[in-house]
């Protein structure tokens, strides 16, 4: 379990080092950082919790976004005064504990870690491990479900399908992440409502009566429920029967109020990316090019807009818990789309700014920023000279400093030892590196040092 109660001497020392370093260089914001450290050292539960997940946003991904924006222009994430690292390993199937580690996890297992405090199998949503992937494990209550029981308002916001792994870990329990809607339950036959189970991820998210659900994935919720009270209705119909306001675009989002819960499904699948740019190619890659920004359709709210609205809807005297995911950092990393990846990281950083502005006005709020797992992109080859580039795929983009930034993708696509990669890059792979964790607010010192993703569960209020 993560350190709690009296803050350890090591944590205090680390906090002092942070403050002293800021003071020594005379940089702006010295007073803010000192106050943030003092606040974090108070061992009390926060009134509000905002956890922001950059899917696949390892050190290289956040650094690429920082460099693209200009090395002298700080990101919002750089405003967070306390930083640590979390390990993210999952476990392999086994008849009983101890379960052997899987060093390169997926979003379902890593999300389950901070949501429930439990290590589990890849592809599993807030269920414990078992002897095989087709054998359901024990359901574990999520930190957001616990907050709801305490009488707090709760919200789940993402740019992915709402039924994708990271948002799902807070509001569903199922053995395989692919069982997202009633029509997707073939692999989860033992967990359908027809046989007395909780049903698909979409059904469970609605049945959990969270106050705010924003994201993509409308096609999962327009599927027909096959068992229980709402048999024959769509999941959207089930939601409206249970009192949800239902909206499908940015204009509709602007009109909802806090009197009833809100289900916002803004696209049929994953929401649109913010930026576009040159495709990855083999070897040295393309001639350096600038990313094309502002590509998101006007009818889709930005992640920052969804975060702003969610906070307004959730704010109340008893406090709230909000999870926000920048999902397509990961998806564009898989696709070797450097501009898409950087643009999604920048958009996620704007949502971080919304959370930090709220925290500054409400210091009883804990804000935690992290990634579910690390990913494939690597910053290589200064100025794209081509010297020493690894065999694989790369993209060259011109930063706002007027310099070339080369991102290489080399975790998939080889035909064997010595063989060149195929022309069209296949989906790249996650990596097992520890991920950064940033925090501000009550209990923020919990993130200092190197911990495990399961420890975040306790920091967040589990």
Tab-separated table of C-alpha atoms in Angstrom:
chain	number	residue	atom	x	y	z
A	1	UNK	CA	0.000	0.000	0.000
A	2	UNK	CA	1.219	3.523	-0.765
A	3	UNK	CA	2.592	5.568	2.112
A	4	UNK	CA	-0.210	7.318	4.032
A	5	UNK	CA	-0.797	8.709	7.512
A	6	UNK	CA	2.270	10.646	8.605
A	7	UNK	CA	4.255	11.618	5.532
A	8	UNK	CA	7.609	9.845	5.467
A	9	UNK	CA	10.816	11.778	6.035
A	10	UNK	CA	11.862	10.904	2.500
A	11	UNK	CA	8.734	12.477	1.031
A	12	UNK	CA	9.242	15.645	3.065
A	13	UNK	CA	12.879	15.839	1.988
A	14	UNK	CA	11.907	15.421	-1.646
A	15	UNK	CA	9.292	18.145	-1.319
A	16	UNK	CA	11.844	20.495	0.215
A	17	UNK	CA	14.244	19.801	-2.654
A	18	UNK	CA	11.511	20.783	-5.113
A	19	UNK	CA	10.911	24.057	-3.279
A	20	UNK	CA	14.609	24.834	-2.878
A	21	UNK	CA	15.356	24.216	-6.528
A	22	UNK	CA	12.651	26.607	-7.614
A	23	UNK	CA	13.841	29.225	-5.146
A	24	UNK	CA	17.494	28.916	-6.197
A	25	UNK	CA	16.948	29.701	-9.861
A	26	UNK	CA	14.570	32.598	-9.153
A	27	UNK	CA	12.005	31.333	-11.646
A	28	UNK	CA	8.421	32.677	-11.660
A	29	UNK	CA	5.878	30.742	-9.643
A	30	UNK	CA	8.222	30.134	-6.700
A	31	UNK	CA	5.497	31.063	-4.212
A	32	UNK	CA	2.928	28.860	-5.908
A	33	UNK	CA	5.237	25.855	-5.744
A	34	UNK	CA	6.022	26.455	-2.081
A	35	UNK	CA	2.333	26.694	-1.239
A	36	UNK	CA	1.603	23.544	-3.272
A	37	UNK	CA	4.237	21.555	-1.373
A	38	UNK	CA	2.963	22.789	1.990
A	39	UNK	CA	-0.582	21.881	0.987
A	40	UNK	CA	0.424	18.420	-0.192
A	41	UNK	CA	2.153	17.688	3.117
A	42	UNK	CA	-1.150	17.976	4.992
A	43	UNK	CA	-2.281	14.375	5.386
A	44	UNK	CA	-5.991	14.775	4.709
A	45	UNK	CA	-8.450	13.506	2.164
A	46	UNK	CA	-9.201	15.903	-0.692
A	47	UNK	CA	-12.740	17.135	-1.212
A	48	UNK	CA	-12.460	16.687	-4.982
A	49	UNK	CA	-10.283	14.397	-7.098
A	50	UNK	CA	-9.460	14.899	-10.778
A	51	UNK	CA	-7.321	12.172	-12.339
A	52	UNK	CA	-6.199	12.741	-15.917
A	53	UNK	CA	-4.918	9.799	-17.966
A	54	UNK	CA	-2.854	10.345	-21.097
A	55	UNK	CA	-3.293	6.961	-22.758
A	56	UNK	CA	0.127	5.765	-23.929
A	57	UNK	CA	1.686	9.048	-22.795
A	58	UNK	CA	5.088	7.905	-21.647
A	59	UNK	CA	8.109	10.155	-21.211
A	60	UNK	CA	8.854	10.248	-24.953
A	61	UNK	CA	5.289	11.227	-25.914
A	62	UNK	CA	5.045	14.123	-23.467
A	63	UNK	CA	8.560	15.259	-24.407
A	64	UNK	CA	7.692	15.243	-28.123
A	65	UNK	CA	4.703	17.505	-27.440
A	66	UNK	CA	6.810	19.773	-25.261
A	67	UNK	CA	9.524	20.084	-27.918
A	68	UNK	CA	7.058	20.617	-30.756
A	69	UNK	CA	5.449	23.528	-28.912
A	70	UNK	CA	8.870	25.103	-28.364
A	71	UNK	CA	11.389	24.256	-25.676
A	72	UNK	CA	10.894	27.607	-23.916
A	73	UNK	CA	7.101	27.307	-23.810
A	74	UNK	CA	6.042	25.241	-20.831
A	75	UNK	CA	3.146	22.820	-21.025
A	76	UNK	CA	0.413	22.873	-18.395
A	77	UNK	CA	1.691	19.575	-17.043
A	78	UNK	CA	4.911	21.408	-16.164
A	79	UNK	CA	2.912	23.471	-13.650
A	80	UNK	CA	2.500	20.408	-11.418
A	81	UNK	CA	5.080	20.621	-8.601
A	82	UNK	CA	5.404	16.961	-7.521
A	83	UNK	CA	6.469	14.104	-9.780
A	84	UNK	CA	7.208	10.399	-9.421
A	85	UNK	CA	7.111	7.211	-11.461
A	86	UNK	CA	4.825	4.172	-11.420
A	87	UNK	CA	5.529	0.654	-12.603
A	88	UNK	CA	2.729	-0.823	-14.717
A	89	UNK	CA	3.313	-4.591	-14.994
A	90	UNK	CA	0.253	-6.811	-15.181
A	91	UNK	CA	-0.003	-10.562	-14.452
A	92	UNK	CA	-0.427	-13.794	-16.402
A	93	UNK	CA	-3.225	-16.375	-15.939
A	94	UNK	CA	-2.648	-18.993	-13.222
A	95	UNK	CA	-4.807	-21.283	-11.047
A	96	UNK	CA	-3.912	-19.248	-7.960
A	97	UNK	CA	-1.510	-16.645	-6.604
A	98	UNK	CA	1.325	-15.838	-6.871
A	99	UNK	CA	0.744	-14.739	-10.472
A	100	UNK	CA	3.773	-14.255	-12.707
A	101	UNK	CA	4.383	-10.744	-14.063
A	102	UNK	CA	3.606	-9.590	-17.602
A	103	UNK	CA	5.976	-6.692	-18.199
A	104	UNK	CA	4.202	-5.081	-21.183
A	105	UNK	CA	0.564	-4.422	-20.186
A	106	UNK	CA	-2.565	-3.107	-21.898
A	107	UNK	CA	-4.932	-0.328	-20.822
A	108	UNK	CA	-7.478	-2.690	-19.267
A	109	UNK	CA	-5.065	-4.208	-16.767
A	110	UNK	CA	-3.309	-0.924	-15.982
A	111	UNK	CA	-6.601	0.939	-15.576
A	112	UNK	CA	-7.821	-1.774	-13.239
A	113	UNK	CA	-4.739	-1.105	-11.106
A	114	UNK	CA	-5.508	2.525	-10.208
A	115	UNK	CA	-9.277	1.937	-10.294
A	116	UNK	CA	-9.293	-1.030	-7.880
A	117	UNK	CA	-5.788	-1.438	-6.432
A	118	UNK	CA	-5.530	-4.974	-7.875
A	119	UNK	CA	-3.157	-6.527	-10.417
A	120	UNK	CA	-4.952	-8.454	-13.133
A	121	UNK	CA	-4.726	-9.985	-16.608
A	122	UNK	CA	-4.434	-7.945	-19.780
A	123	UNK	CA	-7.847	-7.196	-21.348
A	124	UNK	CA	-9.639	-7.553	-17.989
A	125	UNK	CA	-11.823	-4.719	-16.681
A	126	UNK	CA	-11.897	-4.262	-12.868
A	127	UNK	CA	-11.849	-7.986	-12.248
A	128	UNK	CA	-9.129	-9.911	-10.487
A	129	UNK	CA	-6.970	-12.550	-12.203
A	130	UNK	CA	-7.975	-16.151	-12.808
A	131	UNK	CA	-6.724	-19.381	-14.378
A	132	UNK	CA	-7.516	-18.320	-17.971
A	133	UNK	CA	-8.674	-15.265	-19.878
A	134	UNK	CA	-12.080	-16.874	-20.550
A	135	UNK	CA	-12.659	-17.536	-16.819
A	136	UNK	CA	-14.143	-14.441	-15.123
A	137	UNK	CA	-12.374	-13.236	-11.999
A	138	UNK	CA	-13.690	-11.577	-8.879
A	139	UNK	CA	-15.245	-8.127	-9.374
A	140	UNK	CA	-13.526	-5.339	-7.440
A	141	UNK	CA	-15.219	-2.057	-6.579
A	142	UNK	CA	-13.645	0.924	-8.337
A	143	UNK	CA	-12.516	4.107	-6.627
A	144	UNK	CA	-15.235	5.986	-8.533
A	145	UNK	CA	-17.912	3.549	-7.367
A	146	UNK	CA	-16.658	4.096	-3.814
A	147	UNK	CA	-16.878	7.877	-4.252
A	148	UNK	CA	-20.462	7.494	-5.508
A	149	UNK	CA	-21.338	5.456	-2.409
A	150	UNK	CA	-19.903	8.237	-0.229
A	151	UNK	CA	-22.415	10.617	-1.756
A	152	UNK	CA	-20.027	12.388	-4.111
A	153	UNK	CA	-20.811	13.179	-7.715
A	154	UNK	CA	-18.719	11.275	-10.262
A	155	UNK	CA	-17.813	11.680	-13.922
A	156	UNK	CA	-15.979	9.807	-16.670
A	157	UNK	CA	-14.699	11.719	-19.727
A	158	UNK	CA	-12.742	10.394	-22.719
A	159	UNK	CA	-11.949	10.998	-26.373
A	160	UNK	CA	-12.232	7.239	-26.999
A	161	UNK	CA	-15.396	5.198	-27.004
A	162	UNK	CA	-16.851	5.407	-23.502
A	163	UNK	CA	-16.725	1.633	-23.498
A	164	UNK	CA	-12.982	1.526	-24.219
A	165	UNK	CA	-10.726	0.110	-21.532
A	166	UNK	CA	-9.633	3.219	-19.608
A	167	UNK	CA	-13.084	4.768	-19.043
A	168	UNK	CA	-14.585	1.298	-18.540
A	169	UNK	CA	-12.464	0.421	-15.496
A	170	UNK	CA	-14.365	2.940	-13.362
A	171	UNK	CA	-17.884	1.846	-14.288
A	172	UNK	CA	-17.813	-1.802	-15.383
A	173	UNK	CA	-16.564	-5.269	-14.435
A	174	UNK	CA	-15.973	-7.790	-17.206
A	175	UNK	CA	-13.438	-10.432	-18.179
A	176	UNK	CA	-12.627	-9.084	-21.659
A	177	UNK	CA	-12.429	-5.455	-22.748
A	178	UNK	CA	-13.911	-6.237	-26.171
A	179	UNK	CA	-17.349	-6.987	-24.676
A	180	UNK	CA	-18.370	-3.352	-25.049
A	181	UNK	CA	-22.030	-3.469	-26.133
A	182	UNK	CA	-24.875	-6.022	-25.936
A	183	UNK	CA	-24.033	-7.247	-29.465
A	184	UNK	CA	-20.343	-7.702	-28.536
A	185	UNK	CA	-20.813	-10.295	-25.802
A	186	UNK	CA	-19.928	-13.538	-27.605
A	187	UNK	CA	-16.662	-13.907	-25.687
A	188	UNK	CA	-18.368	-12.980	-22.395
A	189	UNK	CA	-21.378	-15.320	-22.584
A	190	UNK	CA	-21.224	-16.049	-18.839
A	191	UNK	CA	-21.641	-12.339	-18.041
A	192	UNK	CA	-24.667	-11.322	-20.136
A	193	UNK	CA	-27.885	-10.061	-18.602
A	194	UNK	CA	-29.649	-13.046	-20.172
A	195	UNK	CA	-27.933	-15.333	-17.649
A	196	UNK	CA	-28.112	-12.941	-14.705
A	197	UNK	CA	-24.803	-11.163	-15.287
A	198	UNK	CA	-24.073	-7.443	-15.262
A	199	UNK	CA	-24.121	-7.198	-19.047
A	200	UNK	CA	-21.832	-5.388	-21.449
A	201	UNK	CA	-19.643	-2.420	-20.566
A	202	UNK	CA	-22.150	0.058	-22.045
A	203	UNK	CA	-25.008	-1.418	-20.022
A	204	UNK	CA	-22.994	-1.383	-16.809
A	205	UNK	CA	-21.845	2.205	-17.265
A	206	UNK	CA	-25.445	3.361	-17.589
A	207	UNK	CA	-26.675	1.132	-14.742
A	208	UNK	CA	-24.002	2.566	-12.435
A	209	UNK	CA	-25.779	5.957	-12.565
A	210	UNK	CA	-22.628	8.058	-12.853
A	211	UNK	CA	-23.458	11.756	-13.038
A	212	UNK	CA	-21.397	12.516	-16.154
A	213	UNK	CA	-20.455	10.211	-19.051
A	214	UNK	CA	-18.818	12.027	-22.006
A	215	UNK	CA	-17.022	10.547	-25.015
A	216	UNK	CA	-17.410	8.664	-28.265
A	217	UNK	CA	-18.823	5.208	-28.934
A	218	UNK	CA	-22.453	5.937	-29.766
A	219	UNK	CA	-22.633	2.721	-31.805
A	220	UNK	CA	-22.153	0.632	-28.647
A	221	UNK	CA	-25.073	2.360	-26.913
A	222	UNK	CA	-27.511	2.034	-29.810
A	223	UNK	CA	-27.265	-1.758	-29.590
A	224	UNK	CA	-30.260	-3.639	-28.191
A	225	UNK	CA	-30.301	-4.972	-24.643
A	226	UNK	CA	-31.011	-8.720	-24.605
A	227	UNK	CA	-32.011	-9.335	-20.996
A	228	UNK	CA	-33.260	-7.761	-17.790
A	229	UNK	CA	-35.577	-4.797	-17.271
A	230	UNK	CA	-34.653	-3.093	-20.547
A	231	UNK	CA	-34.745	-6.145	-22.808
A	232	UNK	CA	-35.615	-5.012	-26.335
A	233	UNK	CA	-34.573	-1.395	-25.723
A	234	UNK	CA	-31.286	0.176	-26.790
A	235	UNK	CA	-28.758	1.124	-24.135
A	236	UNK	CA	-29.544	4.786	-24.911
A	237	UNK	CA	-33.238	4.047	-24.253
A	238	UNK	CA	-32.229	2.380	-21.001
A	239	UNK	CA	-30.249	5.486	-20.038
A	240	UNK	CA	-33.102	7.900	-20.711
A	241	UNK	CA	-35.512	5.619	-18.816
A	242	UNK	CA	-33.118	5.848	-15.868
A	243	UNK	CA	-33.177	9.647	-15.979
A	244	UNK	CA	-30.186	10.580	-18.126
A	245	UNK	CA	-30.074	13.671	-20.294
A	246	UNK	CA	-28.754	12.471	-23.678
A	247	UNK	CA	-26.731	14.687	-26.041
A	248	UNK	CA	-24.804	14.010	-29.235
A	249	UNK	CA	-22.959	17.216	-30.150
A	250	UNK	CA	-21.203	20.285	-28.779
A	251	UNK	CA	-24.351	22.423	-28.980
A	252	UNK	CA	-26.313	19.877	-26.956
A	253	UNK	CA	-23.523	19.695	-24.376
A	254	UNK	CA	-23.839	23.427	-23.803
A	255	UNK	CA	-27.507	23.083	-22.869
A	256	UNK	CA	-27.403	20.330	-20.220
A	257	UNK	CA	-27.663	21.123	-16.514
A	258	UNK	CA	-26.775	19.425	-13.249
A	259	UNK	CA	-30.290	18.433	-12.205
A	260	UNK	CA	-30.034	15.025	-13.887
A	261	UNK	CA	-27.126	12.804	-14.993
A	262	UNK	CA	-25.786	13.346	-18.520
A	263	UNK	CA	-24.807	10.851	-21.221
A	264	UNK	CA	-22.909	12.591	-24.026
A	265	UNK	CA	-21.969	10.431	-27.028
A	266	UNK	CA	-20.414	12.710	-29.613
A	267	UNK	CA	-19.269	10.276	-32.314
A	268	UNK	CA	-20.190	6.745	-33.456
A	269	UNK	CA	-16.725	5.494	-32.476
A	270	UNK	CA	-13.534	7.232	-31.287
A	271	UNK	CA	-13.645	11.031	-31.408
A	272	UNK	CA	-11.772	12.886	-34.151
A	273	UNK	CA	-8.109	13.819	-33.748
A	274	UNK	CA	-6.995	17.435	-33.463
A	275	UNK	CA	-3.984	17.479	-35.831
A	276	UNK	CA	-2.865	15.766	-39.039
A	277	UNK	CA	0.477	15.497	-40.824
A	278	UNK	CA	2.852	13.356	-42.868
A	279	UNK	CA	2.688	9.585	-42.687
A	280	UNK	CA	5.591	7.604	-41.277
A	281	UNK	CA	7.933	5.970	-43.769
A	282	UNK	CA	10.959	3.720	-43.612
A	283	UNK	CA	14.479	4.831	-42.843
A	284	UNK	CA	15.136	8.560	-42.848
A	285	UNK	CA	11.461	9.321	-43.470
A	286	UNK	CA	9.752	12.329	-45.044
A	287	UNK	CA	11.033	15.799	-45.785
A	288	UNK	CA	10.404	17.817	-42.590
A	289	UNK	CA	6.839	19.171	-42.514
A	290	UNK	CA	4.675	21.228	-40.159
A	291	UNK	CA	1.660	19.584	-38.530
A	292	UNK	CA	-1.773	20.831	-39.604
A	293	UNK	CA	-3.694	21.925	-36.502
A	294	UNK	CA	-7.413	22.530	-35.746
A	295	UNK	CA	-8.742	19.459	-37.559
A	296	UNK	CA	-11.477	18.502	-35.068
A	297	UNK	CA	-15.015	19.024	-36.476
A	298	UNK	CA	-16.903	21.902	-34.845
A	299	UNK	CA	-19.763	19.660	-33.695
A	300	UNK	CA	-17.393	17.656	-31.471
A	301	UNK	CA	-16.452	19.253	-28.158
A	302	UNK	CA	-12.756	19.349	-27.307
A	303	UNK	CA	-11.408	17.425	-24.341
A	304	UNK	CA	-10.838	20.728	-22.543
A	305	UNK	CA	-14.458	21.736	-23.194
A	306	UNK	CA	-15.755	18.381	-21.915
A	307	UNK	CA	-13.559	18.716	-18.825
A	308	UNK	CA	-14.805	22.262	-18.146
A	309	UNK	CA	-18.442	21.191	-18.491
A	310	UNK	CA	-17.944	18.077	-16.383
A	311	UNK	CA	-16.497	20.087	-13.501
A	312	UNK	CA	-19.401	22.540	-13.633
A	313	UNK	CA	-21.927	19.691	-13.571
A	314	UNK	CA	-20.157	17.810	-10.780
A	315	UNK	CA	-19.283	20.648	-8.430
A	316	UNK	CA	-21.146	20.391	-5.116
A	317	UNK	CA	-20.582	20.719	-1.370
A	318	UNK	CA	-19.884	16.995	-0.832
A	319	UNK	CA	-17.171	16.862	-3.463
A	320	UNK	CA	-16.672	14.989	-6.718
A	321	UNK	CA	-14.450	12.487	-8.505
A	322	UNK	CA	-13.638	13.009	-12.190
A	323	UNK	CA	-11.550	10.869	-14.533
A	324	UNK	CA	-10.459	12.443	-17.841
A	325	UNK	CA	-8.710	10.473	-20.591
A	326	UNK	CA	-6.787	11.749	-23.594
A	327	UNK	CA	-7.239	8.467	-25.437
A	328	UNK	CA	-5.831	8.964	-28.914
A	329	UNK	CA	-2.266	9.695	-27.879
A	330	UNK	CA	-2.097	5.907	-27.704
A	331	UNK	CA	-4.146	5.303	-30.827
A	332	UNK	CA	-2.021	7.629	-32.957
A	333	UNK	CA	1.156	6.127	-31.490
A	334	UNK	CA	-0.108	2.710	-32.616
A	335	UNK	CA	-0.700	4.201	-36.074
A	336	UNK	CA	2.793	5.835	-36.325
A	337	UNK	CA	1.014	9.187	-36.794
A	338	UNK	CA	3.423	11.682	-35.229
A	339	UNK	CA	1.294	14.803	-35.752
A	340	UNK	CA	-1.850	13.016	-34.579
A	341	UNK	CA	-0.021	11.819	-31.480
A	342	UNK	CA	1.476	15.239	-30.669
A	343	UNK	CA	-1.807	17.031	-31.319
A	344	UNK	CA	-3.689	14.717	-28.966
A	345	UNK	CA	-1.044	15.255	-26.285
A	346	UNK	CA	-1.370	19.031	-26.664
A	347	UNK	CA	-5.181	18.744	-26.469
A	348	UNK	CA	-4.829	16.602	-23.341
A	349	UNK	CA	-2.490	19.206	-21.869
A	350	UNK	CA	-5.195	21.848	-22.368
A	351	UNK	CA	-7.542	19.672	-20.289
A	352	UNK	CA	-4.817	19.507	-17.637
A	353	UNK	CA	-4.831	23.319	-17.683
A	354	UNK	CA	-8.566	23.346	-16.984
A	355	UNK	CA	-8.070	21.042	-13.994
A	356	UNK	CA	-5.153	23.082	-12.637
A	357	UNK	CA	-7.032	26.373	-12.937
A	358	UNK	CA	-9.866	24.812	-10.949
A	359	UNK	CA	-7.436	23.440	-8.370
A	360	UNK	CA	-5.826	26.843	-7.898
A	361	UNK	CA	-9.222	28.282	-6.973
A	362	UNK	CA	-10.174	25.172	-4.950
A	363	UNK	CA	-7.022	23.979	-3.130
A	364	UNK	CA	-8.915	21.125	-1.457
A	365	UNK	CA	-8.832	19.412	-4.886
A	366	UNK	CA	-6.268	16.706	-5.691
A	367	UNK	CA	-5.161	16.634	-9.327
A	368	UNK	CA	-3.171	13.629	-10.543
A	369	UNK	CA	-1.844	13.236	-14.097
A	370	UNK	CA	-0.344	10.014	-15.410
A	371	UNK	CA	-0.362	7.504	-18.265
A	372	UNK	CA	-1.788	4.011	-18.276
A	373	UNK	CA	1.358	2.620	-19.916
A	374	UNK	CA	4.313	3.692	-22.025
A	375	UNK	CA	4.401	3.484	-25.808
A	376	UNK	CA	6.607	3.136	-28.831
A	377	UNK	CA	7.724	6.536	-30.152
A	378	UNK	CA	11.329	7.622	-29.698
A	379	UNK	CA	12.952	10.999	-30.327
A	380	UNK	CA	16.003	10.258	-32.482
A	381	UNK	CA	18.505	11.635	-35.009
A	382	UNK	CA	18.991	15.347	-34.487
A	383	UNK	CA	17.905	17.296	-37.588
A	384	UNK	CA	16.973	14.080	-39.434
A	385	UNK	CA	20.456	13.610	-40.881
A	386	UNK	CA	19.704	9.928	-41.215
A	387	UNK	CA	22.961	8.970	-39.540
A	388	UNK	CA	22.456	6.084	-37.167
A	389	UNK	CA	18.699	5.838	-37.650
A	390	UNK	CA	17.329	2.440	-36.622
A	391	UNK	CA	15.686	0.245	-39.219
A	392	UNK	CA	11.995	0.980	-38.971
A	393	UNK	CA	9.615	3.897	-39.478
A	394	UNK	CA	10.105	7.572	-38.783
A	395	UNK	CA	8.450	10.958	-39.290
A	396	UNK	CA	10.108	14.377	-39.416
A	397	UNK	CA	8.134	17.403	-38.233
A	398	UNK	CA	9.136	21.069	-38.003
A	399	UNK	CA	8.697	22.395	-34.462
A	400	UNK	CA	7.716	25.916	-33.425
A	401	UNK	CA	11.420	26.514	-32.769
A	402	UNK	CA	11.925	25.998	-36.509
A	403	UNK	CA	13.873	22.784	-35.951
A	404	UNK	CA	13.323	19.213	-37.132
A	405	UNK	CA	11.969	16.705	-34.616
A	406	UNK	CA	12.256	13.059	-35.688
A	407	UNK	CA	10.047	10.418	-34.110
A	408	UNK	CA	10.881	6.778	-34.784
A	409	UNK	CA	8.515	3.810	-34.398
A	410	UNK	CA	10.191	0.421	-34.178
A	411	UNK	CA	8.096	-2.005	-32.122
A	412	UNK	CA	6.347	-3.739	-35.033
A	413	UNK	CA	6.794	-4.350	-38.735
A	414	UNK	CA	9.880	-6.476	-39.124
A	415	UNK	CA	9.882	-9.484	-41.410
A	416	UNK	CA	12.574	-11.264	-39.438
A	417	UNK	CA	16.256	-10.718	-38.629
A	418	UNK	CA	17.849	-8.548	-41.292
A	419	UNK	CA	14.620	-8.109	-43.269
A	420	UNK	CA	13.348	-4.589	-44.034
A	421	UNK	CA	10.021	-3.461	-42.571
A	422	UNK	CA	6.903	-3.627	-44.702
A	423	UNK	CA	5.869	-0.458	-46.547
A	424	UNK	CA	2.687	0.165	-44.515
A	425	UNK	CA	3.475	0.210	-40.796
A	426	UNK	CA	1.459	-2.276	-38.748
A	427	UNK	CA	0.101	-1.297	-35.354
A	428	UNK	CA	2.985	-0.487	-33.040
A	429	UNK	CA	3.222	-1.963	-29.550
A	430	UNK	CA	3.077	-0.653	-26.003
A	431	UNK	CA	6.263	-0.729	-23.958
A	432	UNK	CA	6.797	-1.708	-20.342
A	433	UNK	CA	8.669	1.356	-19.100
A	434	UNK	CA	7.568	3.032	-15.879
A	435	UNK	CA	5.308	6.049	-16.441
A	436	UNK	CA	5.535	9.532	-14.918
A	437	UNK	CA	2.972	10.666	-12.343
A	438	UNK	CA	2.397	14.340	-11.543
A	439	UNK	CA	0.261	15.715	-8.693
A	440	UNK	CA	-0.883	18.779	-6.782
A	441	UNK	CA	-3.205	19.138	-3.796
A	442	UNK	CA	-3.891	17.158	-0.619
A	443	UNK	CA	-1.929	13.850	-0.597
A	444	UNK	CA	0.049	14.830	-3.690
A	445	UNK	CA	3.272	13.766	-1.950
A	446	UNK	CA	2.051	10.172	-2.283
A	447	UNK	CA	3.308	10.147	-5.878
A	448	UNK	CA	6.926	10.931	-4.981
A	449	UNK	CA	9.511	8.277	-5.708
A	450	UNK	CA	8.911	5.072	-7.617
A	451	UNK	CA	5.649	3.296	-6.815
A	452	UNK	CA	3.220	0.960	-8.577
A	453	UNK	CA	0.011	1.842	-10.393
A	454	UNK	CA	-1.969	-0.084	-7.770
A	455	UNK	CA	-0.800	2.472	-5.194
A	456	UNK	CA	-2.703	5.240	-6.973
A	457	UNK	CA	-5.945	3.576	-5.904
A	458	UNK	CA	-5.222	4.535	-2.292
A	459	UNK	CA	-4.049	8.044	-3.156
A	460	UNK	CA	-7.243	8.664	-5.123
A	461	UNK	CA	-9.436	7.629	-2.200
A	462	UNK	CA	-9.848	3.860	-2.517
